[in-house]
């Protein structure tokens, strides 16, 4: 039986590990050293946000094994015509282990994250979807935006 629980600061390394596996499974083109550096830097980042409440995470376990997870990061955001409140929610770290995919875990985690955003009074929820997750988010009303990026 799958149990979903809230993440604690003690889960920072597990969340970072799932984040790393998420990028590897999505076949993100990156040097292994860069992915390792990302995971190492992510641990203190997520721990601090778990402590201050700006990151809410959920972890799914089955038979004592961590099989899925998701996160919601509440960011400072300038008041906007879509939401006059100075916060925005960002979904990240959605991961389901390959052996348990197609069982509705991502859908359940998404519902929990969106409900948490709404409970906090946040109207705008954003994310960057992988090709695997895009259909799920679209089914739940997420639409493409016009975001651009400068990198370097």
CSV table of C-alpha atoms in Angstrom, one decimal:
chain,number,residue,atom,x,y,z
A,1,UNK,CA,0.0,0.0,0.0
A,2,UNK,CA,1.3,3.5,-0.9
A,3,UNK,CA,1.5,6.1,1.8
A,4,UNK,CA,2.0,9.7,0.9
A,5,UNK,CA,3.4,12.0,3.6
A,6,UNK,CA,4.7,15.5,4.0
A,7,UNK,CA,8.5,15.9,3.6
A,8,UNK,CA,10.6,17.1,6.5
A,9,UNK,CA,14.0,18.7,6.7
A,10,UNK,CA,15.4,15.1,7.3
A,11,UNK,CA,14.2,14.3,3.7
A,12,UNK,CA,16.4,16.9,2.0
A,13,UNK,CA,18.9,14.3,0.6
A,14,UNK,CA,16.1,12.0,-0.6
A,15,UNK,CA,14.4,14.9,-2.4
A,16,UNK,CA,17.7,15.8,-4.0
A,17,UNK,CA,18.2,12.2,-5.1
A,18,UNK,CA,14.7,12.1,-6.7
A,19,UNK,CA,15.4,15.4,-8.4
A,20,UNK,CA,18.6,13.9,-9.8
A,21,UNK,CA,16.8,10.8,-11.0
A,22,UNK,CA,14.1,13.0,-12.5
A,23,UNK,CA,16.7,14.8,-14.8
A,24,UNK,CA,18.4,11.5,-15.7
A,25,UNK,CA,15.1,9.8,-16.6
A,26,UNK,CA,14.1,12.8,-18.7
A,27,UNK,CA,17.4,12.4,-20.6
A,28,UNK,CA,18.5,15.9,-19.8
A,29,UNK,CA,21.8,16.6,-21.6
A,30,UNK,CA,24.3,17.5,-18.9
A,31,UNK,CA,27.7,16.4,-17.8
A,32,UNK,CA,27.5,13.9,-14.8
A,33,UNK,CA,29.6,16.4,-12.8
A,34,UNK,CA,27.1,19.1,-13.3
A,35,UNK,CA,24.2,16.9,-12.2
A,36,UNK,CA,26.2,15.9,-9.1
A,37,UNK,CA,26.9,19.5,-8.3
A,38,UNK,CA,23.3,20.4,-8.8
A,39,UNK,CA,22.2,17.7,-6.4
A,40,UNK,CA,24.8,18.6,-3.8
A,41,UNK,CA,23.8,22.3,-3.9
A,42,UNK,CA,20.1,21.4,-3.9
A,43,UNK,CA,20.3,19.7,-0.5
A,44,UNK,CA,20.9,22.9,1.6
A,45,UNK,CA,18.6,24.9,-0.6
A,46,UNK,CA,15.6,22.6,-0.1
A,47,UNK,CA,16.4,22.1,3.6
A,48,UNK,CA,16.3,25.8,4.2
A,49,UNK,CA,13.0,26.2,2.4
A,50,UNK,CA,11.5,23.2,4.2
A,51,UNK,CA,12.5,24.9,7.5
A,52,UNK,CA,11.0,28.3,6.6
A,53,UNK,CA,7.8,26.8,5.0
A,54,UNK,CA,8.4,28.2,1.5
A,55,UNK,CA,8.8,24.6,0.2
A,56,UNK,CA,6.2,21.9,0.8
A,57,UNK,CA,7.1,18.4,-0.3
A,58,UNK,CA,5.3,15.1,-0.5
A,59,UNK,CA,6.9,11.7,-0.6
A,60,UNK,CA,5.3,8.5,-1.5
A,61,UNK,CA,6.5,5.2,0.1
A,62,UNK,CA,5.6,1.6,-0.5
A,63,UNK,CA,6.9,-1.3,1.5
A,64,UNK,CA,9.4,1.1,3.1
A,65,UNK,CA,10.8,2.3,-0.2
A,66,UNK,CA,10.6,5.9,-1.5
A,67,UNK,CA,8.8,5.6,-4.9
A,68,UNK,CA,7.6,9.1,-5.8
A,69,UNK,CA,7.7,12.7,-4.7
A,70,UNK,CA,6.7,16.3,-5.6
A,71,UNK,CA,7.3,19.8,-4.4
A,72,UNK,CA,5.7,23.2,-4.2
A,73,UNK,CA,7.9,26.3,-3.8
A,74,UNK,CA,6.3,29.5,-2.9
A,75,UNK,CA,8.2,32.4,-4.4
A,76,UNK,CA,8.1,36.1,-3.9
A,77,UNK,CA,6.6,37.5,-7.1
A,78,UNK,CA,5.7,41.0,-8.1
A,79,UNK,CA,1.9,41.7,-7.9
A,80,UNK,CA,0.6,40.9,-11.4
A,81,UNK,CA,-2.7,41.3,-13.2
A,82,UNK,CA,-3.2,37.5,-12.9
A,83,UNK,CA,-2.8,37.7,-9.1
A,84,UNK,CA,-2.3,40.9,-7.1
A,85,UNK,CA,-0.7,38.9,-4.2
A,86,UNK,CA,3.1,39.1,-4.1
A,87,UNK,CA,3.6,35.3,-4.3
A,88,UNK,CA,3.6,32.6,-6.9
A,89,UNK,CA,3.7,28.8,-6.6
A,90,UNK,CA,6.1,26.8,-8.6
A,91,UNK,CA,5.8,23.0,-8.9
A,92,UNK,CA,9.1,21.0,-9.0
A,93,UNK,CA,10.7,17.7,-8.3
A,94,UNK,CA,7.8,15.6,-9.6
A,95,UNK,CA,9.2,12.1,-9.8
A,96,UNK,CA,7.7,8.6,-10.0
A,97,UNK,CA,10.1,5.6,-10.1
A,98,UNK,CA,9.8,3.8,-13.4
A,99,UNK,CA,8.6,0.6,-11.9
A,100,UNK,CA,5.5,2.2,-10.3
A,101,UNK,CA,4.5,4.6,-13.1
A,102,UNK,CA,1.0,4.6,-14.6
A,103,UNK,CA,-0.6,4.0,-11.2
A,104,UNK,CA,-1.9,7.6,-10.6
A,105,UNK,CA,0.8,8.7,-8.2
A,106,UNK,CA,1.8,11.8,-10.2
A,107,UNK,CA,-1.9,12.8,-10.5
A,108,UNK,CA,-2.4,12.4,-6.7
A,109,UNK,CA,0.8,14.4,-6.0
A,110,UNK,CA,-0.3,17.1,-8.4
A,111,UNK,CA,-3.7,17.4,-6.6
A,112,UNK,CA,-2.0,17.7,-3.3
A,113,UNK,CA,0.4,20.4,-4.5
A,114,UNK,CA,-2.3,22.5,-6.2
A,115,UNK,CA,-4.6,22.2,-3.2
A,116,UNK,CA,-1.7,23.5,-1.0
A,117,UNK,CA,-1.2,26.5,-3.3
A,118,UNK,CA,-5.0,27.2,-3.2
A,119,UNK,CA,-5.0,26.8,0.6
A,120,UNK,CA,-2.2,29.5,0.8
A,121,UNK,CA,-4.3,31.8,-1.4
A,122,UNK,CA,-2.1,31.5,-4.4
A,123,UNK,CA,-3.9,31.8,-7.8
A,124,UNK,CA,-1.0,31.3,-10.2
A,125,UNK,CA,0.9,28.0,-10.3
A,126,UNK,CA,3.7,27.5,-12.8
A,127,UNK,CA,6.1,24.7,-13.7
A,128,UNK,CA,8.4,23.4,-16.4
A,129,UNK,CA,7.0,20.1,-17.7
A,130,UNK,CA,9.0,17.3,-19.2
A,131,UNK,CA,7.6,15.6,-22.3
A,132,UNK,CA,6.4,12.8,-20.0
A,133,UNK,CA,4.6,15.1,-17.6
A,134,UNK,CA,3.1,17.6,-20.1
A,135,UNK,CA,-0.1,15.5,-20.8
A,136,UNK,CA,-0.9,15.2,-17.1
A,137,UNK,CA,-0.5,18.9,-16.5
A,138,UNK,CA,-2.6,19.8,-19.6
A,139,UNK,CA,-5.4,17.4,-18.4
A,140,UNK,CA,-5.5,19.5,-15.2
A,141,UNK,CA,-5.8,22.9,-16.9
A,142,UNK,CA,-2.2,24.0,-17.2
A,143,UNK,CA,-1.5,25.9,-20.4
A,144,UNK,CA,1.7,26.8,-22.2
A,145,UNK,CA,3.0,30.3,-21.5
A,146,UNK,CA,5.4,32.6,-23.4
A,147,UNK,CA,8.4,32.3,-21.1
A,148,UNK,CA,11.8,32.8,-22.6
A,149,UNK,CA,15.3,32.1,-21.2
A,150,UNK,CA,18.7,33.6,-21.5
A,151,UNK,CA,21.4,31.3,-20.3
A,152,UNK,CA,25.1,31.6,-19.9
